[in-house]
mmCIF file of C-alpha atoms and ligand atoms in Angstrom:
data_model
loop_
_atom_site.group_PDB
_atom_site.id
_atom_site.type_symbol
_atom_site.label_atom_id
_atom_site.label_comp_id
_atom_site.label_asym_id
_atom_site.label_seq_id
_atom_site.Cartn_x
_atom_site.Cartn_y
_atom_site.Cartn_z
ATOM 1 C CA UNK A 1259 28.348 -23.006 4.860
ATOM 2 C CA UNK A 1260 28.711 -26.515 4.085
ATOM 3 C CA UNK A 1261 28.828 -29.169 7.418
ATOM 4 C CA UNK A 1262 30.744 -32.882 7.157
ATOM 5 C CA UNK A 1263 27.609 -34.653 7.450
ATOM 6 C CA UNK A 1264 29.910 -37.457 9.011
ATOM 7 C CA UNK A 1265 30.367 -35.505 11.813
ATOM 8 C CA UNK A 1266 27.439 -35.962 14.556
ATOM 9 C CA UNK A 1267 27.702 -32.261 15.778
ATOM 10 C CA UNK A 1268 27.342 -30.904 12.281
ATOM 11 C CA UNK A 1269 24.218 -33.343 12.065
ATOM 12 C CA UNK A 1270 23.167 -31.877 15.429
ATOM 13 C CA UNK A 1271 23.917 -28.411 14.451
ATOM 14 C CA UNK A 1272 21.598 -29.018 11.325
ATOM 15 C CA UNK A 1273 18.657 -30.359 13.414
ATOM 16 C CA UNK A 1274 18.894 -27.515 15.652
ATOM 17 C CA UNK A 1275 18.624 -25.026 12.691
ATOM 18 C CA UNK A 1276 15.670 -26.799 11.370
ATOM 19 C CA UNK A 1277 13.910 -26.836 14.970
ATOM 20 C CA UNK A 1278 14.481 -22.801 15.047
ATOM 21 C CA UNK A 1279 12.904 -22.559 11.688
ATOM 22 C CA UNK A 1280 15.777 -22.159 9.297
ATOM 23 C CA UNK A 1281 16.227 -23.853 5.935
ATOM 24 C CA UNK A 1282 19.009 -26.613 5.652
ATOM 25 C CA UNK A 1283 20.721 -27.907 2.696
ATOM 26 C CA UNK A 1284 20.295 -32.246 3.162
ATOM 27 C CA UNK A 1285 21.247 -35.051 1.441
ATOM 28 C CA UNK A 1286 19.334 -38.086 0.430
ATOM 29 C CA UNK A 1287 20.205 -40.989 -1.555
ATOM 30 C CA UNK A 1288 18.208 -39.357 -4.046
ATOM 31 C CA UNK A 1289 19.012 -35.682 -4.972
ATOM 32 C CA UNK A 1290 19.687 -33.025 -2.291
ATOM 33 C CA UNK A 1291 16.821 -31.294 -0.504
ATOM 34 C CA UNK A 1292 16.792 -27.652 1.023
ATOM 35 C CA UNK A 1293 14.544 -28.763 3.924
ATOM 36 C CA UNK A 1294 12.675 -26.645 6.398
ATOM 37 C CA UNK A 1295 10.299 -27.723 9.839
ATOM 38 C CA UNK A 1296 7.424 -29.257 8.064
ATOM 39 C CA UNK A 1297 5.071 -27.757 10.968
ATOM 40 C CA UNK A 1298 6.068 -24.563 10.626
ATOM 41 C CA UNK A 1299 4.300 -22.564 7.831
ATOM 42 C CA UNK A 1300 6.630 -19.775 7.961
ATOM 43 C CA UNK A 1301 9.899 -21.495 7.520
ATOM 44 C CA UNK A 1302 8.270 -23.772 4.748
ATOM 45 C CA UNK A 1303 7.404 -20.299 2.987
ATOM 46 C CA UNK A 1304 10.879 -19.342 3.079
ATOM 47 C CA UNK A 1305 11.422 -22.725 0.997
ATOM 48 C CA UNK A 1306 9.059 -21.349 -1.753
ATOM 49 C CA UNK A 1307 10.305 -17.951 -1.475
ATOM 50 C CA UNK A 1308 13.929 -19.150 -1.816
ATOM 51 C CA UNK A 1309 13.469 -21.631 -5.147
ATOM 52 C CA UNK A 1310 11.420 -19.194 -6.762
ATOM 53 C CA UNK A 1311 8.379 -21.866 -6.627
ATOM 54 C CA UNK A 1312 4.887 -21.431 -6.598
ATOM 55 C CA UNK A 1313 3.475 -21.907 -3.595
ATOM 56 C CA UNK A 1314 0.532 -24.062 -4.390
ATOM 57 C CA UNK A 1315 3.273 -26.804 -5.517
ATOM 58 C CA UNK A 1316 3.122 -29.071 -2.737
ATOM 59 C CA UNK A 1317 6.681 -30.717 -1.415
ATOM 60 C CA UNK A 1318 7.631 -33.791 0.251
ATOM 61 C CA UNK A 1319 7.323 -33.982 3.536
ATOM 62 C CA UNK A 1320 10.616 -36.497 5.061
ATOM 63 C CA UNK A 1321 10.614 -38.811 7.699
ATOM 64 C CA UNK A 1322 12.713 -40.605 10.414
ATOM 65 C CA UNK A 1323 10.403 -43.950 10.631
ATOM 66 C CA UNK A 1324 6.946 -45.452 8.399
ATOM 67 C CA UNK A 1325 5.433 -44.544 12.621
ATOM 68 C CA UNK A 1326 5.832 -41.352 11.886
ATOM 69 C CA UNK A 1327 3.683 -40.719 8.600
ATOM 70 C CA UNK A 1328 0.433 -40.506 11.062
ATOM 71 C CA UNK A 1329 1.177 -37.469 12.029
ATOM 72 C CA UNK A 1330 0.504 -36.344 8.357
ATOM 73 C CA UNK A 1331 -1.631 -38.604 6.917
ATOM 74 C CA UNK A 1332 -5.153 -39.178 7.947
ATOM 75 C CA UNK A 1333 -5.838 -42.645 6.157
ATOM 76 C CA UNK A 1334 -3.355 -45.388 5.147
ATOM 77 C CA UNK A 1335 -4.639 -47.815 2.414
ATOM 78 C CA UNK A 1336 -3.483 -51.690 2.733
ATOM 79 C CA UNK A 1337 -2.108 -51.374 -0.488
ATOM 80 C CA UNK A 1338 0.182 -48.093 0.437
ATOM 81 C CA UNK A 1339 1.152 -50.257 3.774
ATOM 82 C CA UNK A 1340 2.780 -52.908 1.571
ATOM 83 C CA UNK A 1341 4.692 -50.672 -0.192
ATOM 84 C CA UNK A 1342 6.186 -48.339 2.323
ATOM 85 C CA UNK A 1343 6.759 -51.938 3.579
ATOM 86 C CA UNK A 1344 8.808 -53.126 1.161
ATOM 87 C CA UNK A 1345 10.128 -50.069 -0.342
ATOM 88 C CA UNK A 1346 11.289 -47.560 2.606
ATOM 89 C CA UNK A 1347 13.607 -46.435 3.577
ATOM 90 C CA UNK A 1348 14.185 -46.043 0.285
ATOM 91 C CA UNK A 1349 13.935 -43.798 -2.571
ATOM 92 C CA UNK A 1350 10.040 -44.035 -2.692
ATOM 93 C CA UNK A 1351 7.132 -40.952 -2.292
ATOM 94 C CA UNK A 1352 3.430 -41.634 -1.567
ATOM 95 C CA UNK A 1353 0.999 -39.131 -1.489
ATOM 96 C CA UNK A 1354 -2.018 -39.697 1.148
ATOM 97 C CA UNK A 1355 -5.030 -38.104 2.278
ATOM 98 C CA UNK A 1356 -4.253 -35.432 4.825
ATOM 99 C CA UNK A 1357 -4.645 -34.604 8.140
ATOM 100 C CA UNK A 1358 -6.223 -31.425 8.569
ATOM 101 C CA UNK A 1359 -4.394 -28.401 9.669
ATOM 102 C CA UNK A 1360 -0.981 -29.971 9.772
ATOM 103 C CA UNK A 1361 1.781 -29.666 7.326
ATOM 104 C CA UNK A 1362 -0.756 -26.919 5.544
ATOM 105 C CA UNK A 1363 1.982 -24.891 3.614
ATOM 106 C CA UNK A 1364 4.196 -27.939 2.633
ATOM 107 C CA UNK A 1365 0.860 -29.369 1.218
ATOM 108 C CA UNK A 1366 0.771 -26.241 -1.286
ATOM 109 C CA UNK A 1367 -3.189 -25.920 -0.139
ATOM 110 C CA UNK A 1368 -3.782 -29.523 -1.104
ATOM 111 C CA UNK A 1369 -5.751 -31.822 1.040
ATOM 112 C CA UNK A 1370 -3.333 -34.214 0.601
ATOM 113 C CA UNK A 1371 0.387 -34.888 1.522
ATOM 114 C CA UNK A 1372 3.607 -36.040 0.278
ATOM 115 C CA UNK A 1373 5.737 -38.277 2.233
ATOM 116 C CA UNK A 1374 9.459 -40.044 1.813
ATOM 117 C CA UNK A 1375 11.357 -42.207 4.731
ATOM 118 C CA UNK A 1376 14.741 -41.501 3.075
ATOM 119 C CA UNK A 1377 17.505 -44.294 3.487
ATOM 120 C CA UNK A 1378 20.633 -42.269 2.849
ATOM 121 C CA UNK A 1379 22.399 -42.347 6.563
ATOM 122 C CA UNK A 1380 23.108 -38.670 7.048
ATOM 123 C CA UNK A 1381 19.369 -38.034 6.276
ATOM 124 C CA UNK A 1382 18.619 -40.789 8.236
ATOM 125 C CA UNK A 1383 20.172 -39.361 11.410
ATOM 126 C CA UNK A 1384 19.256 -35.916 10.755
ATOM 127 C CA UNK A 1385 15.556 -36.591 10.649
ATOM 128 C CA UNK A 1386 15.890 -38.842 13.949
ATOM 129 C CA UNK A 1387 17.891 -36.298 15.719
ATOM 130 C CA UNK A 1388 15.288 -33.293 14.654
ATOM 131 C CA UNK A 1389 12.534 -35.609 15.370
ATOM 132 C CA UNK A 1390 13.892 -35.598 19.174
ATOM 133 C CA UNK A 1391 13.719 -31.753 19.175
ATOM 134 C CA UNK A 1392 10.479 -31.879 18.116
ATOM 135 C CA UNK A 1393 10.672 -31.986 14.220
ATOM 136 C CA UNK A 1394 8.554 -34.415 13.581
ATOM 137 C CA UNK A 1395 8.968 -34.008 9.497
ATOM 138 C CA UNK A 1396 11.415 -32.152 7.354
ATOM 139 C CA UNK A 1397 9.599 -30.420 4.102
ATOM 140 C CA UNK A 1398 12.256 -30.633 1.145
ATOM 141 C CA UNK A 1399 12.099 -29.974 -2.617
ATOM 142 C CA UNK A 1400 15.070 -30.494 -4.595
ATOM 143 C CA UNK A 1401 17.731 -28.027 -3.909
ATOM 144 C CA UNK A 1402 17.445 -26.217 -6.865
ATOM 145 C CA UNK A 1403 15.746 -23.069 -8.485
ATOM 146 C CA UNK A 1404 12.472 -23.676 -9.759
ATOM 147 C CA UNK A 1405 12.499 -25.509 -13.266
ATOM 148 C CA UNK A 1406 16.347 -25.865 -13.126
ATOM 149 C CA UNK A 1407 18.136 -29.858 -12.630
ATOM 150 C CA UNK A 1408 17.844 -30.954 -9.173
ATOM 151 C CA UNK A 1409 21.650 -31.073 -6.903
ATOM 152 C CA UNK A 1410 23.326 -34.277 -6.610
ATOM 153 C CA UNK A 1411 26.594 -32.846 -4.518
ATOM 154 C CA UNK A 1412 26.883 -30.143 -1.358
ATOM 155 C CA UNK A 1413 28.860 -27.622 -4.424
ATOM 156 C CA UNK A 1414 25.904 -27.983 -6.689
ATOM 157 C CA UNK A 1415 23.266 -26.487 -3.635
ATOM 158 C CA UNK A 1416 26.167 -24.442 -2.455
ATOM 159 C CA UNK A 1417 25.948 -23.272 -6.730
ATOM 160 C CA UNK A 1418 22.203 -22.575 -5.906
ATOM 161 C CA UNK A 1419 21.608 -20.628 -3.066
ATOM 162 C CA UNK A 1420 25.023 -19.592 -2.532
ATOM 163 C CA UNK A 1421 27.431 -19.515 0.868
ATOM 164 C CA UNK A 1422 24.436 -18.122 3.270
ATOM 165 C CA UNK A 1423 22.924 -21.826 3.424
ATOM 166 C CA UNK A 1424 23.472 -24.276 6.010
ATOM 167 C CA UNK A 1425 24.272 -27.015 4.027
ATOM 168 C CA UNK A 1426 25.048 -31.216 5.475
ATOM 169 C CA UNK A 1427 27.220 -32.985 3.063
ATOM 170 C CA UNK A 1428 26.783 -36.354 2.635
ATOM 171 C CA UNK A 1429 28.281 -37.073 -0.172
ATOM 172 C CA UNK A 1430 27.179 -37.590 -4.149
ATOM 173 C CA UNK A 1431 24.062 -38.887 -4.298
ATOM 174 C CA UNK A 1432 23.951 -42.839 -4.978
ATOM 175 C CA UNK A 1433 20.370 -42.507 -7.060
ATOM 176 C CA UNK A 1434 21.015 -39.657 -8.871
ATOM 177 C CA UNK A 1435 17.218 -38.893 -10.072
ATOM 178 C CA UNK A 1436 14.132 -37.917 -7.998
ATOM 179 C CA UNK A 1437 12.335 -40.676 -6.084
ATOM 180 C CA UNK A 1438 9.814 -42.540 -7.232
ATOM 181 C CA UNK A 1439 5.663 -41.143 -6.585
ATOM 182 C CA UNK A 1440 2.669 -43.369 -6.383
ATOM 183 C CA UNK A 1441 -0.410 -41.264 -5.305
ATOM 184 C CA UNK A 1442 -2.340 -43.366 -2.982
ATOM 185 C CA UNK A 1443 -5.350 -40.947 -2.821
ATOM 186 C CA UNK A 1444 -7.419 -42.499 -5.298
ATOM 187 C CA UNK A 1445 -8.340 -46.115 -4.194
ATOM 188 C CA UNK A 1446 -5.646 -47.331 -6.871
ATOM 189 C CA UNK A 1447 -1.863 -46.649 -7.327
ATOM 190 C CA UNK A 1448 -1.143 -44.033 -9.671
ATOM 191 C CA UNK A 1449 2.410 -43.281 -10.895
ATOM 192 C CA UNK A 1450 2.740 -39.519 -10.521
ATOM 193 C CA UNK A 1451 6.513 -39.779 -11.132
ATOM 194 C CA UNK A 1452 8.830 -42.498 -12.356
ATOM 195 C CA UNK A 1453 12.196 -43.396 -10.460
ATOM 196 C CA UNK A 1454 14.784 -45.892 -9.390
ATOM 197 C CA UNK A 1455 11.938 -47.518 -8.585
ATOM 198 C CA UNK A 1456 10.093 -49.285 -11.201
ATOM 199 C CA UNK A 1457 6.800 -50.018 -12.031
ATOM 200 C CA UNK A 1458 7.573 -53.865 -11.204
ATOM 201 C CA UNK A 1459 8.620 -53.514 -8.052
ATOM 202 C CA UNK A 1460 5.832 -51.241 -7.513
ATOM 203 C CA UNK A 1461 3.220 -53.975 -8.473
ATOM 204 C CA UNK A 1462 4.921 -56.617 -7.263
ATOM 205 C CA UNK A 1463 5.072 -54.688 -3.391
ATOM 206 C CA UNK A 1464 1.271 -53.495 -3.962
ATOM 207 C CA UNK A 1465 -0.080 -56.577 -5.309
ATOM 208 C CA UNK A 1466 -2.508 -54.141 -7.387
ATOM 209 C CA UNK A 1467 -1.676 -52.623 -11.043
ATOM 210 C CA UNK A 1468 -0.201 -49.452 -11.123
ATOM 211 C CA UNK A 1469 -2.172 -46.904 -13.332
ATOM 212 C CA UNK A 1470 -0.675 -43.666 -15.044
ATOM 213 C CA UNK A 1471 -1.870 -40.372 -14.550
ATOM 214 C CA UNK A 1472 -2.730 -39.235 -18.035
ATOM 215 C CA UNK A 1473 -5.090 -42.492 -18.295
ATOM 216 C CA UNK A 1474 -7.261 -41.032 -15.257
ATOM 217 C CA UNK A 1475 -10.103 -38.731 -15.929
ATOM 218 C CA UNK A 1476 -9.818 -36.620 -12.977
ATOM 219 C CA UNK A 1477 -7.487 -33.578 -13.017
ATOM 220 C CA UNK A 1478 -3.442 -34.368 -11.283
ATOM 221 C CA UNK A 1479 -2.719 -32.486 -8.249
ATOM 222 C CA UNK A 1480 -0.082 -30.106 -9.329
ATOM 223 C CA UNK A 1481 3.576 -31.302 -9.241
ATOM 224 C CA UNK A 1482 6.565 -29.370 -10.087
ATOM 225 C CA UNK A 1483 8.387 -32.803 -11.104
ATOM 226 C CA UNK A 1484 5.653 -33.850 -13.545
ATOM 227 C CA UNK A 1485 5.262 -29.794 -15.519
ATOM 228 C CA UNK A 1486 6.185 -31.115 -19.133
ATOM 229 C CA UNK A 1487 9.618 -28.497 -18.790
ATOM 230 C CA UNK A 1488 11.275 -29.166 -16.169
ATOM 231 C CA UNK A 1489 14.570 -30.717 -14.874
ATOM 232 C CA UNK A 1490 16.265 -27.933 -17.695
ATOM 233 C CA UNK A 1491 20.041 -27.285 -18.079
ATOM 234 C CA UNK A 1492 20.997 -23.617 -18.818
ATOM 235 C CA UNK A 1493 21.894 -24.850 -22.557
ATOM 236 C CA UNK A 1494 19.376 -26.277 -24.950
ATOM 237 C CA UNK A 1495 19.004 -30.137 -24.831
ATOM 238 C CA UNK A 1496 17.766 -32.274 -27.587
ATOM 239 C CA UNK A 1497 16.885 -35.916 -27.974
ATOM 240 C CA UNK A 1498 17.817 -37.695 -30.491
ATOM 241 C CA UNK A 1499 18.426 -41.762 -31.933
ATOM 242 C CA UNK A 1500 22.149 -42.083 -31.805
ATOM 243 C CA UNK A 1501 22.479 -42.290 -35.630
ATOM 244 C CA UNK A 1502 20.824 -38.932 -35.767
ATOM 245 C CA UNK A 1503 22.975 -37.907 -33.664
ATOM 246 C CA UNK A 1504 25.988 -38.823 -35.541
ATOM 247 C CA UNK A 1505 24.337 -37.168 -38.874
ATOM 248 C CA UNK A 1506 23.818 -33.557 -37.041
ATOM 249 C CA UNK A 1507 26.868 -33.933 -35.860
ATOM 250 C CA UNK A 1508 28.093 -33.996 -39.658
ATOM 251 C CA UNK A 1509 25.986 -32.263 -41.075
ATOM 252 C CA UNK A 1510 25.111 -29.216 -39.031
ATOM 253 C CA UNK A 1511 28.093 -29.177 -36.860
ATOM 254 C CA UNK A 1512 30.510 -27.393 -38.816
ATOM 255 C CA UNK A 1513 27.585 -24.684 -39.189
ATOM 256 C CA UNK A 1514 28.656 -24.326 -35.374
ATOM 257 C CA UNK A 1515 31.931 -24.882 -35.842
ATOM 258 C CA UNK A 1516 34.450 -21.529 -35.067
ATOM 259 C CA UNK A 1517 33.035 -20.137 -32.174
ATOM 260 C CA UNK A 1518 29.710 -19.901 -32.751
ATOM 261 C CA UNK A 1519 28.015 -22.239 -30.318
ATOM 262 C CA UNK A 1520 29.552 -25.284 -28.280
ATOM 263 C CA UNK A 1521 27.670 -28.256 -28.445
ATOM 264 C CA UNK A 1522 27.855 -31.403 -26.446
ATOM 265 C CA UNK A 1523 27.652 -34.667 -26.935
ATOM 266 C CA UNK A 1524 26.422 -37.264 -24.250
ATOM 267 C CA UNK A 1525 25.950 -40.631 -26.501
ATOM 268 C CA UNK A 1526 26.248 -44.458 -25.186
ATOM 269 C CA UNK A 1527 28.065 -44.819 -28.751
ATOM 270 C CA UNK A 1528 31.401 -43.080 -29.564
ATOM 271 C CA UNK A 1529 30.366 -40.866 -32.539
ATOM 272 C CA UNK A 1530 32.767 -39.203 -35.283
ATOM 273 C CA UNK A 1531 33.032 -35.571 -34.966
ATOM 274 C CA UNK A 1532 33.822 -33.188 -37.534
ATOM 275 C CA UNK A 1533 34.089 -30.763 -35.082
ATOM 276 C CA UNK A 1534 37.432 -29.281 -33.633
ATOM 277 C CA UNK A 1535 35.919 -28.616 -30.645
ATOM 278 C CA UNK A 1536 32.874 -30.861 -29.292
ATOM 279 C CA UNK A 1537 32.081 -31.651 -25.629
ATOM 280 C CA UNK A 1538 31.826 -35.601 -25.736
ATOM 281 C CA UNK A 1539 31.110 -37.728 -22.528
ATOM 282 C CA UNK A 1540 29.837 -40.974 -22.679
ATOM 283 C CA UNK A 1541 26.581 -41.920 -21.344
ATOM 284 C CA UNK A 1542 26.558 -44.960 -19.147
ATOM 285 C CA UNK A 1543 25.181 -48.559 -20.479
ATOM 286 C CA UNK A 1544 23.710 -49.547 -16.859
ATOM 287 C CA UNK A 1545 20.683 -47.540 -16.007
ATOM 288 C CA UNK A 1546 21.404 -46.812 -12.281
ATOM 289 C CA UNK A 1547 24.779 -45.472 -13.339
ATOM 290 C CA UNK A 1548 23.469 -42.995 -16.169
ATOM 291 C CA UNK A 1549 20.842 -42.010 -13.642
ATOM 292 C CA UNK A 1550 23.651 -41.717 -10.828
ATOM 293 C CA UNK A 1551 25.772 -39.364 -12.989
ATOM 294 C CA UNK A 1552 22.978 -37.917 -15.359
ATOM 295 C CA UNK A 1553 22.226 -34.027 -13.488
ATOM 296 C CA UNK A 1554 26.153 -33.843 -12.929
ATOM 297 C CA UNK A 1555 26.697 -34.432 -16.401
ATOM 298 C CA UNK A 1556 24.371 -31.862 -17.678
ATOM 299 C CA UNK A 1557 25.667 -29.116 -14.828
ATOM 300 C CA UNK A 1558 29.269 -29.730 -16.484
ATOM 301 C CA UNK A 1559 28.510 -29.085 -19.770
ATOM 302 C CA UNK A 1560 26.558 -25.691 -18.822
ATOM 303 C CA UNK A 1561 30.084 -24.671 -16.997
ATOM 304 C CA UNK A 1562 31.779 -26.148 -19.596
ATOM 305 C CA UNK A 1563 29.955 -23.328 -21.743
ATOM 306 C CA UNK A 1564 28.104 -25.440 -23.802
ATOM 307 C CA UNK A 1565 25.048 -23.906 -25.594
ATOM 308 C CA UNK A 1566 23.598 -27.117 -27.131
ATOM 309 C CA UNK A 1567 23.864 -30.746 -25.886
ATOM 310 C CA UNK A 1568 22.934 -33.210 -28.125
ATOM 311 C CA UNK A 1569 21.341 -36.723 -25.864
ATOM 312 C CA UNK A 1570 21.339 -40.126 -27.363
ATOM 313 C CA UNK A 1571 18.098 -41.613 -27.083
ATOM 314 C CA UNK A 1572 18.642 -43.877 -24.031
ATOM 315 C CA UNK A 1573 16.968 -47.513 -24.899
ATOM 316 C CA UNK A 1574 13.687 -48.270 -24.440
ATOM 317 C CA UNK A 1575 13.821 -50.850 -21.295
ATOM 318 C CA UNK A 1576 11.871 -50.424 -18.125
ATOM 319 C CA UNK A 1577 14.659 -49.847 -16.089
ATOM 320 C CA UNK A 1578 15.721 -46.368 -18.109
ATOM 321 C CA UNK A 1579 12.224 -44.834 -17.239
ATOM 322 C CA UNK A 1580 13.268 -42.296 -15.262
ATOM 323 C CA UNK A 1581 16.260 -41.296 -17.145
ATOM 324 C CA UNK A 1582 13.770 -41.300 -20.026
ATOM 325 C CA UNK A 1583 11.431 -39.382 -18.390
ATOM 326 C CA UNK A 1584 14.000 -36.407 -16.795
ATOM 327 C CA UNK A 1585 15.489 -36.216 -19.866
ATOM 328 C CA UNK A 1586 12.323 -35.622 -21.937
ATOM 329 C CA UNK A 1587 11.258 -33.051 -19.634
ATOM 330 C CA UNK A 1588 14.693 -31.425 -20.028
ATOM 331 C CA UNK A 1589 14.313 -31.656 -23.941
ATOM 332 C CA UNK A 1590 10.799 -29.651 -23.549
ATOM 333 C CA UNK A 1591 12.362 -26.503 -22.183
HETATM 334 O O1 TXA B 1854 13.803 -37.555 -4.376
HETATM 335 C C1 TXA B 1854 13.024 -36.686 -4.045
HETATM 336 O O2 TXA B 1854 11.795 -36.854 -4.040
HETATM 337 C C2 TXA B 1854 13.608 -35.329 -3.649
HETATM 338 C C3 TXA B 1854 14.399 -35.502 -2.360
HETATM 339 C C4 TXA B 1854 14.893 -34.203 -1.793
HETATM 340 O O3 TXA B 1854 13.639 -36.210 -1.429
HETATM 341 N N1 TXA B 1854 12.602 -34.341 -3.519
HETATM 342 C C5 TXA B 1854 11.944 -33.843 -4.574
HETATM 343 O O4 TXA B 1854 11.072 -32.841 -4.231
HETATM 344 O O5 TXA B 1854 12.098 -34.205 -5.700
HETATM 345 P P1 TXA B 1854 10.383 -31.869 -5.305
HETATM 346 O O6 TXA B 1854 9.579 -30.892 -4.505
HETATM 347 O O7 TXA B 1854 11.380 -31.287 -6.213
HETATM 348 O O8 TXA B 1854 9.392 -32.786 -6.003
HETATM 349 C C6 TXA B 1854 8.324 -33.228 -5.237
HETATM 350 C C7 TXA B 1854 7.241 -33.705 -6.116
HETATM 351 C C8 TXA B 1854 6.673 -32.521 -6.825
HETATM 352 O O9 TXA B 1854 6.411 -32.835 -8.156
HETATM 353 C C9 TXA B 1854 5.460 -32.271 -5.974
HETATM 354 O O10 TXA B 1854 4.534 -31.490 -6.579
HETATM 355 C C10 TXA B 1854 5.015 -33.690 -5.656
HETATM 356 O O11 TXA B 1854 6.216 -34.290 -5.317
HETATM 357 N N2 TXA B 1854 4.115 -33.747 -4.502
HETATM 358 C C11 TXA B 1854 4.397 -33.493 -3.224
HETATM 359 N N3 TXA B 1854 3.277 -33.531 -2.475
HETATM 360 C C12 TXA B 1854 2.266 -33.824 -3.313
HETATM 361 C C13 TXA B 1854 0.842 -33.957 -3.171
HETATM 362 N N4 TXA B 1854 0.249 -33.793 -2.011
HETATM 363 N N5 TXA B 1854 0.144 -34.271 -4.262
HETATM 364 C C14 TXA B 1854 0.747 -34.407 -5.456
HETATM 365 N N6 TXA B 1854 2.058 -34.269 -5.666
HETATM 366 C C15 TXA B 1854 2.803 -33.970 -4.611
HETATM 367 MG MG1 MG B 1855 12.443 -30.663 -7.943
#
């Protein structure tokens, strides 16, 4: 069932499912959630159970206010405390050290813990509302099955986990892609996940240089959002510079030509098609906007019935990392 998230009794009714343990359908500015009581090991199972995920993948634990991440987290470095300062609420994840023996399930058995002060309004007063019935964190994935492209509308988790789940619309999604995660475990910031927010900002709020994970020695705690296949539309995706594009499209399209696969087209450049039928949309040239529309986009073209869809390369800037980065995982499937 899906709730007008603009309406304060359907935010209350939502709060009150989560405080009896049920799973909720949420929006943030990012992608949607399907959140459960982050204290309560048996409803955060259900989230597992529910996605299909394994449940040693640890998920994000959301909350109202930056006062409330000491219920989780045991140890706050100075350089984590200047970023949640300048970066929450606000599409931003840090992973911490721990507390012991809370939030043990939506840790995934890790002695650490993921945490997100959200700044989309709906999630905003959901998690400030459940926090007065004793919720003091709400554990939420993306709304999707395991491995498929996270939800950026109500219809898309309502597409997911059909008309059983409570679900709070709050719109499309503003972001578009997953937030932004700098482990904060490891004396340094790491970048476990790129985002909306970059790796300037990042620095620049830190005041320290932001490592990657793959230059690290030490083994990455496991993260669904960083498997190399991930974020994977139902048809295959491929990557490729647009004037490769525009040569398959020549050259091997008519091979699919008549009926015998669909493909589609999502290119910053118009392209000529030989084709008499070929699924074209047009990439956006601003990065926030391809990110804002880029999991809709691929959703349509599965229920358009394509079976290939053909990506132009986006460019190489800073700013398109996270496009980059989902789309390369969604090329790896
Ligand atoms: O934008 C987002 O972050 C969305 C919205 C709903 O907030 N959530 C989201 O959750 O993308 P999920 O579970 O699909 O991705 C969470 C990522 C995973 O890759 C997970 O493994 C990682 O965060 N993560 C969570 N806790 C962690 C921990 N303790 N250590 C390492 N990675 C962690
Ligand atoms: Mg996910």
């Amino acid at each position: 069932m899906i709730l007008d998230g603009s309406d304060p009794a359907s935010v209350r009714t939502a709060a009150q499912a989560l405080r009896r343990g049920e799973l909720l359908g949420l929006p943030t500015e990012t992608v949607y959630g399907l959140g459960a009581d982050a204290d309560n090991d048996a409803a955060v199972a259900r989230i597992f159970v529910a996605k299909g995920r394994p449940s040693n993948h640890p998920l994000i634990v959301h909350v109202a206010d930056a006062a409330d991440i000491d219920h989780y987290a045991c140890e706050v470095p100075d350089f984590a405390r200047r970023l949640l300062q300048a970066c929450w609420p606000g599409p931003l994840t840090v992973i911490l050290p721990r507390r012991a023996g809370v939030g043990t399930a939506a840790a995934g058995g890790q002695d650490s813990i993921g945490l997100r002060c959200p700044s989309h309004p709906v999630a905003h007063a959901l998690l400030r509302l459940a926090r007065d019935l004793g919720v003091c964190g709400v554990a939420a994935p993306s709304a999707n099955q395991f491995g498929r492209v996270s939800p950026t509308t109500a219809a898309h988790v309502q597409g997911e986990f059909g008309e059983g789940l409570l679900i709070l619309d709050g719109g499309p999604c503003e972001v578009g892609i997953e937030s932004t995660i700098v482990d904060c475990t490891r004396g340094v910031p790491v970048l476990l996940r790129p985002g909306r927010i970059s790796r300037q900002q990042i620095e620049a709020a830190c005041g320290e240089s932001l490592r990657d994970q793959d230059a690290l020695p030490d083994a990455a705690p496991r993260a669904s959002g960083t498997l190399e296949a991930h974020y994977a539309p139902r048809a295959k995706l491929r990557l490729m510079d647009g004037a490769l594009l525009q040569t398959a499209l020549e050259v091997l399209g008519p091979e699919f030509d008549g009926g015998r696969a669909t493909i589609a087209v999502y290119a910053r450049r118009p392209l000529r098609s030989p084709l008499s039928k070929v699924l074209y949309r047009r990439m956006p040239d601003d990065a926030e906007a391809a990110a804002r529309e880029l999991f809709a986009a691929l959703r349509a073209f599965d229920a358009q019935g394509a079976n290939l869809i053909w990506v132009e390369q986006p460019p190489q800037g800073p700013q398109w990392e996270g496009v980059r980065d989902r789309l390369q995982r969604a090329a790896a499937s």
